[in-house]
Tab-separated table of C-alpha atoms and ligand atoms in Angstrom:
chain	number	residue	atom	x	y	z
A	51	MET	CA	0.000	0.000	0.000
A	52	THR	CA	1.400	3.406	-0.926
A	53	PHE	CA	1.760	6.108	1.707
A	54	LEU	CA	-0.986	8.735	1.590
A	55	PRO	CA	0.273	12.122	2.837
A	56	PHE	CA	-2.136	14.650	4.393
A	57	THR	CA	-1.460	16.963	1.475
A	58	ARG	CA	0.506	17.089	-1.745
A	59	PRO	CA	0.706	19.854	-4.369
A	60	SER	CA	-0.596	19.195	-7.893
A	61	ILE	CA	2.045	20.566	-10.269
A	62	ASP	CA	1.430	19.734	-13.935
A	63	GLU	CA	4.035	19.082	-16.649
A	64	ALA	CA	3.304	22.409	-18.372
A	65	THR	CA	4.193	24.212	-15.134
A	66	ILE	CA	7.393	22.201	-14.766
A	67	ALA	CA	8.286	23.133	-18.357
A	68	SER	CA	7.586	26.820	-17.622
A	69	VAL	CA	9.995	26.670	-14.668
A	70	ALA	CA	12.642	25.143	-16.927
A	71	ALA	CA	12.070	27.967	-19.416
A	72	VAL	CA	12.630	30.555	-16.676
A	73	LEU	CA	15.828	28.792	-15.619
A	74	ARG	CA	17.069	28.875	-19.220
A	75	SER	CA	16.055	32.501	-19.722
A	76	GLY	CA	18.910	33.930	-17.689
A	77	TRP	CA	16.493	35.941	-15.485
A	78	ILE	CA	15.563	33.865	-12.432
A	79	THR	CA	14.862	36.363	-9.639
A	80	SER	CA	12.049	38.998	-9.616
A	81	GLY	CA	11.235	39.985	-13.186
A	82	PRO	CA	8.556	39.607	-15.836
A	83	LYS	CA	7.017	36.430	-14.358
A	84	VAL	CA	6.418	38.154	-11.004
A	85	LYS	CA	4.665	41.024	-12.797
A	86	GLU	CA	2.589	38.543	-14.798
A	87	PHE	CA	1.661	36.633	-11.626
A	88	GLU	CA	0.687	39.866	-9.856
A	89	ALA	CA	-1.510	40.820	-12.815
A	90	ALA	CA	-3.216	37.410	-12.768
A	91	LEU	CA	-3.844	37.687	-9.018
A	92	SER	CA	-5.107	41.239	-9.406
A	93	SER	CA	-7.519	40.136	-12.090
A	94	TYR	CA	-8.756	37.351	-9.776
A	95	CYS	CA	-9.243	39.990	-7.048
A	96	GLY	CA	-11.466	42.190	-9.192
A	97	GLY	CA	-8.655	44.451	-10.376
A	98	ARG	CA	-7.382	45.437	-6.910
A	99	PRO	CA	-3.615	46.112	-6.637
A	100	VAL	CA	-1.662	42.997	-5.629
A	101	ARG	CA	2.035	42.631	-4.839
A	102	ALA	CA	3.839	39.286	-4.597
A	103	PHE	CA	6.161	38.288	-1.730
A	104	ASN	CA	8.461	35.407	-0.883
A	105	SER	CA	6.181	34.199	1.938
A	106	GLY	CA	2.808	34.798	3.532
A	107	THR	CA	4.672	35.785	6.681
A	108	ALA	CA	6.584	38.567	4.894
A	109	THR	CA	3.293	39.651	3.381
A	110	LEU	CA	1.676	39.998	6.816
A	111	GLN	CA	4.730	41.812	8.171
A	112	VAL	CA	4.644	44.429	5.431
A	113	ALA	CA	0.861	44.753	5.783
A	114	LEU	CA	1.293	45.601	9.473
A	115	THR	CA	3.818	48.302	8.582
A	116	LEU	CA	1.563	49.728	5.870
A	117	ALA	CA	-1.374	49.669	8.324
A	118	GLY	CA	0.674	51.904	10.617
A	119	VAL	CA	1.091	49.366	13.417
A	120	ALA	CA	3.810	50.795	15.665
A	121	PRO	CA	5.631	49.602	18.802
A	122	GLY	CA	3.199	49.441	21.734
A	123	ASP	CA	0.084	49.131	19.552
A	124	GLU	CA	-2.308	46.238	19.995
A	125	VAL	CA	-3.463	43.921	17.219
A	126	ILE	CA	-6.347	41.527	17.788
A	127	THR	CA	-6.063	37.988	16.441
A	128	THR	CA	-7.022	34.378	17.184
A	129	PRO	CA	-5.104	31.870	19.350
A	130	LEU	CA	-5.986	29.055	16.898
A	131	THR	CA	-3.837	29.677	13.826
A	132	TRP	CA	-0.417	29.042	12.392
A	133	VAL	CA	1.872	30.892	14.805
A	134	ALA	CA	2.977	33.254	12.006
A	135	SER	CA	-0.244	35.260	12.498
A	136	ALA	CA	0.853	36.280	16.008
A	137	ASN	CA	4.631	36.212	15.449
A	138	VAL	CA	4.391	39.046	12.919
A	139	ILE	CA	2.630	41.178	15.546
A	140	LEU	CA	5.521	40.568	17.961
A	141	ALA	CA	8.019	41.302	15.177
A	142	ALA	CA	6.343	44.716	14.753
A	143	GLN	CA	6.944	45.225	18.513
A	144	ALA	CA	3.198	45.368	18.963
A	145	ARG	CA	1.101	43.300	21.371
A	146	PRO	CA	-1.008	40.398	20.136
A	147	VAL	CA	-4.382	40.555	21.894
A	148	LEU	CA	-6.040	37.169	21.548
A	149	VAL	CA	-9.769	36.557	21.400
A	150	ASP	CA	-11.059	32.999	21.810
A	151	ILE	CA	-12.666	31.128	18.922
A	152	ASP	CA	-16.285	30.406	18.113
A	153	PRO	CA	-16.444	26.595	18.496
A	154	ALA	CA	-18.792	26.284	15.493
A	155	THR	CA	-16.412	27.882	12.968
A	156	ARG	CA	-13.166	27.587	14.990
A	157	ASN	CA	-12.416	31.142	13.804
A	158	ILE	CA	-12.102	34.188	16.058
A	159	ASP	CA	-15.387	34.832	17.905
A	160	LEU	CA	-16.415	38.165	16.430
A	161	ASP	CA	-19.041	38.631	19.150
A	162	ALA	CA	-16.189	38.795	21.667
A	163	VAL	CA	-13.881	41.078	19.675
A	164	GLU	CA	-15.300	44.438	20.747
A	165	ALA	CA	-14.686	43.702	24.423
A	166	ALA	CA	-10.980	43.331	23.554
A	167	VAL	CA	-10.694	46.678	21.752
A	168	SER	CA	-8.735	49.287	23.730
A	169	ALA	CA	-7.375	52.762	23.043
A	170	LYS	CA	-4.177	51.061	21.822
A	171	THR	CA	-5.879	48.744	19.322
A	172	ARG	CA	-4.720	49.555	15.824
A	173	ALA	CA	-5.797	46.581	13.726
A	174	LEU	CA	-7.726	43.336	13.525
A	175	LEU	CA	-5.945	40.311	12.076
A	176	PRO	CA	-8.588	37.606	11.541
A	177	VAL	CA	-7.677	34.188	10.107
A	178	ASP	CA	-9.829	31.997	7.835
A	179	LEU	CA	-8.852	28.693	9.453
A	180	ALA	CA	-8.963	25.679	7.112
A	181	GLY	CA	-10.297	28.018	4.408
A	182	LEU	CA	-13.585	28.786	6.180
A	183	PRO	CA	-13.971	32.572	6.011
A	184	VAL	CA	-14.589	34.789	9.005
A	185	ASP	CA	-17.911	36.673	8.618
A	186	ARG	CA	-16.796	39.655	6.528
A	187	ASP	CA	-19.985	41.666	7.158
A	188	GLN	CA	-19.648	41.576	10.928
A	189	LEU	CA	-15.861	41.978	10.734
A	190	TYR	CA	-15.995	45.218	8.770
A	191	GLN	CA	-18.848	46.572	10.891
A	192	ILE	CA	-16.641	46.191	13.967
A	193	ALA	CA	-13.627	47.697	12.178
A	194	ALA	CA	-15.668	50.721	11.030
A	195	ARG	CA	-17.183	51.293	14.484
A	196	HIS	CA	-13.743	51.410	16.118
A	197	LYS	CA	-11.779	52.871	13.176
A	198	LEU	CA	-9.483	49.865	12.979
A	199	ARG	CA	-7.472	48.607	10.021
A	200	VAL	CA	-8.043	45.001	8.989
A	201	ILE	CA	-5.349	42.627	7.804
A	202	GLU	CA	-7.142	39.525	6.585
A	203	ASP	CA	-4.849	36.540	7.077
A	204	ALA	CA	-6.274	34.694	4.095
A	205	ALA	CA	-3.231	32.398	3.849
A	206	GLN	CA	-5.578	29.409	3.786
A	207	SER	CA	-8.603	30.899	2.026
A	208	LEU	CA	-7.618	31.683	-1.568
A	209	GLY	CA	-10.555	30.354	-3.590
A	210	ALA	CA	-13.032	30.775	-0.738
A	211	CYS	CA	-15.958	33.209	-0.865
A	212	TRP	CA	-18.072	35.327	1.415
A	213	ASN	CA	-21.663	35.832	0.237
A	214	GLY	CA	-20.714	35.081	-3.355
A	215	LYS	CA	-17.718	37.423	-3.343
A	216	ARG	CA	-14.213	36.041	-3.641
A	217	ILE	CA	-11.894	36.459	-0.670
A	218	GLY	CA	-9.463	39.129	-1.886
A	219	GLU	CA	-12.031	40.907	-4.020
A	220	SER	CA	-13.020	43.314	-1.261
A	221	GLY	CA	-11.898	44.408	2.181
A	222	ASP	CA	-8.847	46.201	3.565
A	223	PHE	CA	-5.470	44.362	3.388
A	224	VAL	CA	-5.769	40.726	2.278
A	225	SER	CA	-2.759	38.451	2.722
A	226	PHE	CA	-2.313	35.151	0.857
A	227	SER	CA	0.331	32.441	1.239
A	228	PHE	CA	1.602	30.104	-1.468
A	229	HIS	CA	3.459	27.729	0.845
A	230	ALA	CA	3.658	24.175	-0.516
A	231	ASN	CA	0.667	23.047	1.569
A	232	LYS	CA	-1.691	25.843	0.538
A	233	ASN	CA	-4.420	25.416	-2.120
A	234	VAL	CA	-2.258	27.250	-4.665
A	235	THR	CA	1.508	27.068	-4.278
A	236	THR	CA	4.704	28.660	-5.556
A	237	GLY	CA	6.834	26.426	-3.290
A	238	GLU	CA	7.155	29.373	-0.924
A	239	GLY	CA	5.484	32.700	-1.553
A	240	GLY	CA	2.759	35.155	-0.672
A	241	ALA	CA	0.726	38.042	-2.025
A	242	LEU	CA	-0.791	41.160	-0.542
A	243	VAL	CA	-3.968	42.772	-1.871
A	244	LEU	CA	-3.767	46.499	-1.165
A	245	PRO	CA	-6.518	48.912	-0.168
A	246	GLN	CA	-7.108	52.127	-2.154
A	247	ASP	CA	-5.357	54.462	0.287
A	248	ILE	CA	-2.044	52.586	0.213
A	249	ASP	CA	0.653	53.441	-2.331
A	250	PRO	CA	1.739	50.250	-4.121
A	251	ALA	CA	5.178	51.823	-4.688
A	252	LEU	CA	5.669	52.064	-0.906
A	253	CYS	CA	4.663	48.409	-0.612
A	254	GLU	CA	7.321	47.571	-3.225
A	255	ARG	CA	9.996	49.501	-1.314
A	256	LEU	CA	9.110	47.738	1.949
A	257	ARG	CA	9.460	44.471	0.043
A	258	LEU	CA	13.029	45.154	-1.088
A	259	GLN	CA	15.357	47.121	1.171
A	260	GLY	CA	13.418	50.395	0.807
A	261	VAL	CA	15.131	51.052	-2.494
A	262	SER	CA	13.655	53.269	-5.214
A	263	ARG	CA	15.490	53.548	-8.512
A	264	ARG	CA	15.551	56.475	-10.896
A	265	ALA	CA	15.668	56.298	-14.678
A	266	ASP	CA	19.206	57.777	-14.660
A	267	GLY	CA	20.507	54.830	-12.597
A	268	GLU	CA	20.611	56.684	-9.269
A	269	MET	CA	18.818	55.240	-6.254
A	270	ASP	CA	17.515	56.274	-2.869
A	271	VAL	CA	16.439	54.485	0.322
A	272	ASP	CA	13.754	56.328	2.306
A	273	VAL	CA	12.247	53.540	4.445
A	274	LEU	CA	13.587	50.378	6.060
A	275	GLY	CA	12.545	47.564	3.755
A	276	GLY	CA	13.196	43.843	3.999
A	277	LYS	CA	14.238	41.104	1.607
A	278	PHE	CA	10.832	39.781	0.700
A	279	ASN	CA	10.734	39.610	-3.109
A	280	LEU	CA	9.399	36.576	-4.977
A	281	THR	CA	11.521	34.936	-7.689
A	282	ASP	CA	10.437	34.420	-11.299
A	283	ILE	CA	11.041	30.708	-10.707
A	284	ALA	CA	8.362	30.707	-8.012
A	285	ALA	CA	6.059	33.079	-9.931
A	286	SER	CA	6.023	30.757	-12.932
A	287	ILE	CA	4.812	27.925	-10.672
A	288	GLY	CA	2.060	30.252	-9.464
A	289	LEU	CA	1.108	31.130	-13.042
A	290	GLY	CA	0.622	27.420	-13.723
A	291	GLN	CA	-1.392	26.938	-10.520
A	292	LEU	CA	-3.774	29.888	-10.552
A	293	PRO	CA	-5.818	28.831	-13.618
A	294	ARG	CA	-6.485	25.521	-11.818
A	295	LEU	CA	-7.824	27.131	-8.630
A	296	ALA	CA	-11.486	26.451	-9.499
A	297	GLU	CA	-10.758	22.858	-10.516
A	298	PHE	CA	-8.772	22.284	-7.296
A	299	GLY	CA	-11.631	23.792	-5.283
A	300	GLU	CA	-14.229	21.543	-6.925
A	301	ARG	CA	-12.185	18.452	-6.195
A	302	ARG	CA	-11.585	19.480	-2.569
A	303	ARG	CA	-15.302	20.123	-2.039
A	304	SER	CA	-16.182	16.762	-3.514
A	305	LEU	CA	-13.668	14.953	-1.272
A	306	ALA	CA	-14.949	16.829	1.791
A	307	ARG	CA	-18.504	15.759	0.944
A	308	ARG	CA	-17.312	12.169	0.703
A	309	TYR	CA	-15.711	12.435	4.181
A	310	PHE	CA	-19.006	13.647	5.645
A	311	ALA	CA	-20.973	10.922	3.849
A	312	ALA	CA	-18.589	8.210	5.074
A	313	PHE	CA	-18.545	9.424	8.698
A	314	ASP	CA	-22.328	9.906	8.631
A	315	ALA	CA	-22.807	6.361	7.352
A	316	GLN	CA	-20.536	4.908	10.037
A	317	PRO	CA	-20.387	7.405	12.883
A	318	ILE	CA	-17.481	7.215	15.339
A	319	ALA	CA	-18.444	7.987	18.929
A	320	GLY	CA	-16.990	11.287	20.107
A	321	LEU	CA	-15.481	12.274	16.748
A	322	GLU	CA	-16.501	15.898	16.123
A	323	LEU	CA	-16.764	16.841	12.440
A	324	PRO	CA	-16.001	20.356	11.137
A	325	SER	CA	-18.613	22.896	10.055
A	326	ARG	CA	-20.416	21.759	6.857
A	327	ASP	CA	-19.898	24.854	4.739
A	328	PHE	CA	-20.240	24.241	1.022
A	329	GLU	CA	-20.975	27.867	0.164
A	330	ASN	CA	-17.916	29.729	1.315
A	331	SER	CA	-15.074	27.402	2.319
A	332	ASN	CA	-12.301	26.360	-0.079
A	333	TRP	CA	-11.787	23.179	1.988
A	334	HIS	CA	-8.122	23.865	2.599
A	335	MET	CA	-8.206	21.206	5.343
A	336	PHE	CA	-10.613	18.587	6.700
A	337	GLN	CA	-10.243	18.528	10.484
A	338	PRO	CA	-12.310	16.399	12.826
A	339	LEU	CA	-11.704	16.629	16.563
A	340	LEU	CA	-10.641	13.322	18.070
A	341	PRO	CA	-12.910	11.826	20.738
A	342	PRO	CA	-12.175	13.284	24.190
A	343	GLY	CA	-9.427	11.357	25.948
A	344	THR	CA	-7.805	10.067	22.739
A	345	ASP	CA	-4.011	10.112	22.858
A	346	ARG	CA	-3.241	12.075	19.687
A	347	GLY	CA	0.338	10.800	19.420
A	348	SER	CA	-0.828	7.174	19.492
A	349	PHE	CA	-3.534	7.961	16.941
A	350	ILE	CA	-0.977	9.528	14.581
A	351	ALA	CA	1.281	6.471	14.986
A	352	ALA	CA	-1.642	4.096	14.340
A	353	MET	CA	-2.533	6.002	11.155
A	354	ALA	CA	1.107	5.933	10.035
A	355	GLU	CA	1.128	2.137	10.481
A	356	ARG	CA	-1.741	2.119	8.008
A	357	GLN	CA	0.333	4.251	5.611
A	358	ILE	CA	-1.670	7.421	6.194
A	359	GLY	CA	-0.187	10.785	7.086
A	360	VAL	CA	-2.174	13.160	9.263
A	361	GLY	CA	-1.330	16.636	10.548
A	362	VAL	CA	-1.948	18.849	13.576
A	363	HIS	CA	-3.069	22.398	12.617
A	364	TYR	CA	-2.761	23.808	15.201
A	365	PRO	CA	-2.184	23.683	18.966
A	366	ALA	CA	-3.426	26.925	20.598
A	367	LEU	CA	-0.482	29.296	20.140
A	368	HIS	CA	-0.697	31.010	23.541
A	369	LEU	CA	0.553	27.792	25.125
A	370	PHE	CA	3.900	27.894	23.260
A	371	SER	CA	6.720	28.856	25.627
A	372	LEU	CA	7.425	32.171	23.886
A	373	TYR	CA	3.822	33.226	24.465
A	374	ARG	CA	3.690	31.857	28.030
A	375	ARG	CA	6.709	34.044	28.789
A	376	LEU	CA	4.619	37.014	27.642
A	377	GLY	CA	2.021	36.157	30.283
A	378	PHE	CA	-0.438	33.920	28.448
A	379	ALA	CA	-1.500	30.814	30.383
A	380	LEU	CA	-3.510	27.601	30.203
A	381	GLY	CA	-7.188	28.407	30.663
A	382	ASP	CA	-7.044	31.808	28.924
A	383	TYR	CA	-8.845	30.637	25.763
A	384	PRO	CA	-10.670	27.398	26.628
A	385	GLN	CA	-12.314	26.876	23.216
A	386	ALA	CA	-9.050	27.248	21.298
A	387	GLU	CA	-7.346	24.963	23.823
A	388	ARG	CA	-10.032	22.293	23.454
A	389	VAL	CA	-9.911	22.351	19.643
A	390	GLY	CA	-6.131	22.699	19.520
A	391	ALA	CA	-5.676	19.646	21.749
A	392	ARG	CA	-8.032	17.404	19.774
A	393	THR	CA	-7.727	18.553	16.157
A	394	ILE	CA	-6.390	16.273	13.463
A	395	THR	CA	-5.942	17.054	9.765
A	396	LEU	CA	-6.945	14.183	7.506
A	397	PRO	CA	-5.592	13.833	3.949
A	398	LEU	CA	-7.290	16.205	1.500
A	399	PHE	CA	-5.728	17.335	-1.753
A	400	PRO	CA	-6.921	17.492	-5.373
A	401	ALA	CA	-5.019	14.431	-6.646
A	402	MET	CA	-6.575	12.154	-4.016
A	403	ALA	CA	-8.939	9.424	-5.205
A	404	ASP	CA	-12.412	8.878	-3.767
A	405	ALA	CA	-11.217	5.460	-2.598
A	406	ASP	CA	-8.475	7.210	-0.564
A	407	VAL	CA	-11.187	8.914	1.513
A	408	ASP	CA	-12.791	5.537	2.233
A	409	ARG	CA	-9.403	4.126	3.183
A	410	VAL	CA	-8.768	7.052	5.561
A	411	CYS	CA	-12.176	6.696	7.249
A	412	GLU	CA	-11.635	2.983	7.764
A	413	ALA	CA	-8.182	3.632	9.214
A	414	VAL	CA	-9.586	6.312	11.563
A	415	ALA	CA	-12.182	3.833	12.866
A	416	GLN	CA	-9.525	1.143	13.368
A	417	SER	CA	-7.024	3.523	14.954
A	418	LEU	CA	-9.558	4.705	17.522
A	419	CYS	CA	-10.605	1.304	18.869
B	283	LIG	C1	0.731	29.488	5.957
B	283	LIG	C2	0.201	30.518	6.858
B	283	LIG	C3	0.863	31.722	7.120
B	283	LIG	C4	2.251	32.007	6.675
B	283	LIG	O1	2.520	31.781	5.370
B	283	LIG	P1	4.009	31.389	4.911
B	283	LIG	O2	3.910	31.511	3.428
B	283	LIG	O3	4.253	29.998	5.382
B	283	LIG	O4	4.939	32.372	5.498
B	283	LIG	C5	0.252	32.658	7.911
B	283	LIG	N1	-0.951	32.445	8.438
B	283	LIG	C6	-1.623	31.309	8.241
B	283	LIG	C7	-2.969	31.129	8.854
B	283	LIG	C8	-1.061	30.290	7.460
B	283	LIG	O5	-1.739	29.153	7.292
């Protein structure tokens, strides 16, 4: 039996050939392919300005700078996310203020956000966990009421929608990641959708050492920028991926439906299935919660014995030692802790066969008894 990983990118031969062409072209770092990729992303986002980055983390970091987040400011986010979402707030010397999740969506509980807003709050940084979008209507109502910037961490939600509108098509800052595990990949990479009031040229300077070049060959540096530019090698992978986004999404939805059908047909006591959203989610991940009391390590080992890879996305981040040192403690966010302790990511990727889903469900049942 072949090993089934929890995810695997689908890179076609045409994309591989396009990478080879870039390598032969003599121009392998940021160049025409990055511009082409940005244009394709912009077109997907309804014509909004988009700039490409070498990671979704760099993208968030620059977004925080552009949003005016300064040392001592507070940024509100969720404890149940990839730690990058909170790390970038620390890197900006700001304070991450965490708000517990809504157990139904496992995203930040918007009803609890306003109680966390203080005079120091500068921005909201919501995360669309597993590709299930945070309620954009309520989110932007809160932001408007308190005059807060929003940085949508949409690393996992490219291809998802809110009320028929694509994520990225509207809103304030929208940050995507193209890490290998995301629904569309460039190996490593990211993209930032910019709001109207932000100068794309400033975003470009923050991306690359703050440098602006003049036509006569002279240059200036007026802000402290980083080293965050995407390569043409990576951009050409993205250009091969983006046209397949809808196809990937269809396949993911269909596999997710099969998971629900299989677990509904043979329910496992205590196994908690994710929210059944077939309107908005891009099904970036399929994550049941293990029955209470299950030893997750033993479960992972039992699945591996059956040649199935599973993931953990994610333990509640406030329990990591760096965050405990900042004063966070067990019990602070009970819903995120409960989900973070029991979550398991089952295999879900476009190249998976229907029969793989059945095999996974059988293995889950066997591994839990
Ligand atoms: C992947 C991810 C990031 C970071 O993206 P990288 O490209 O890995 O830097 C940030 N936030 C969330 C929620 C992610 O899933």
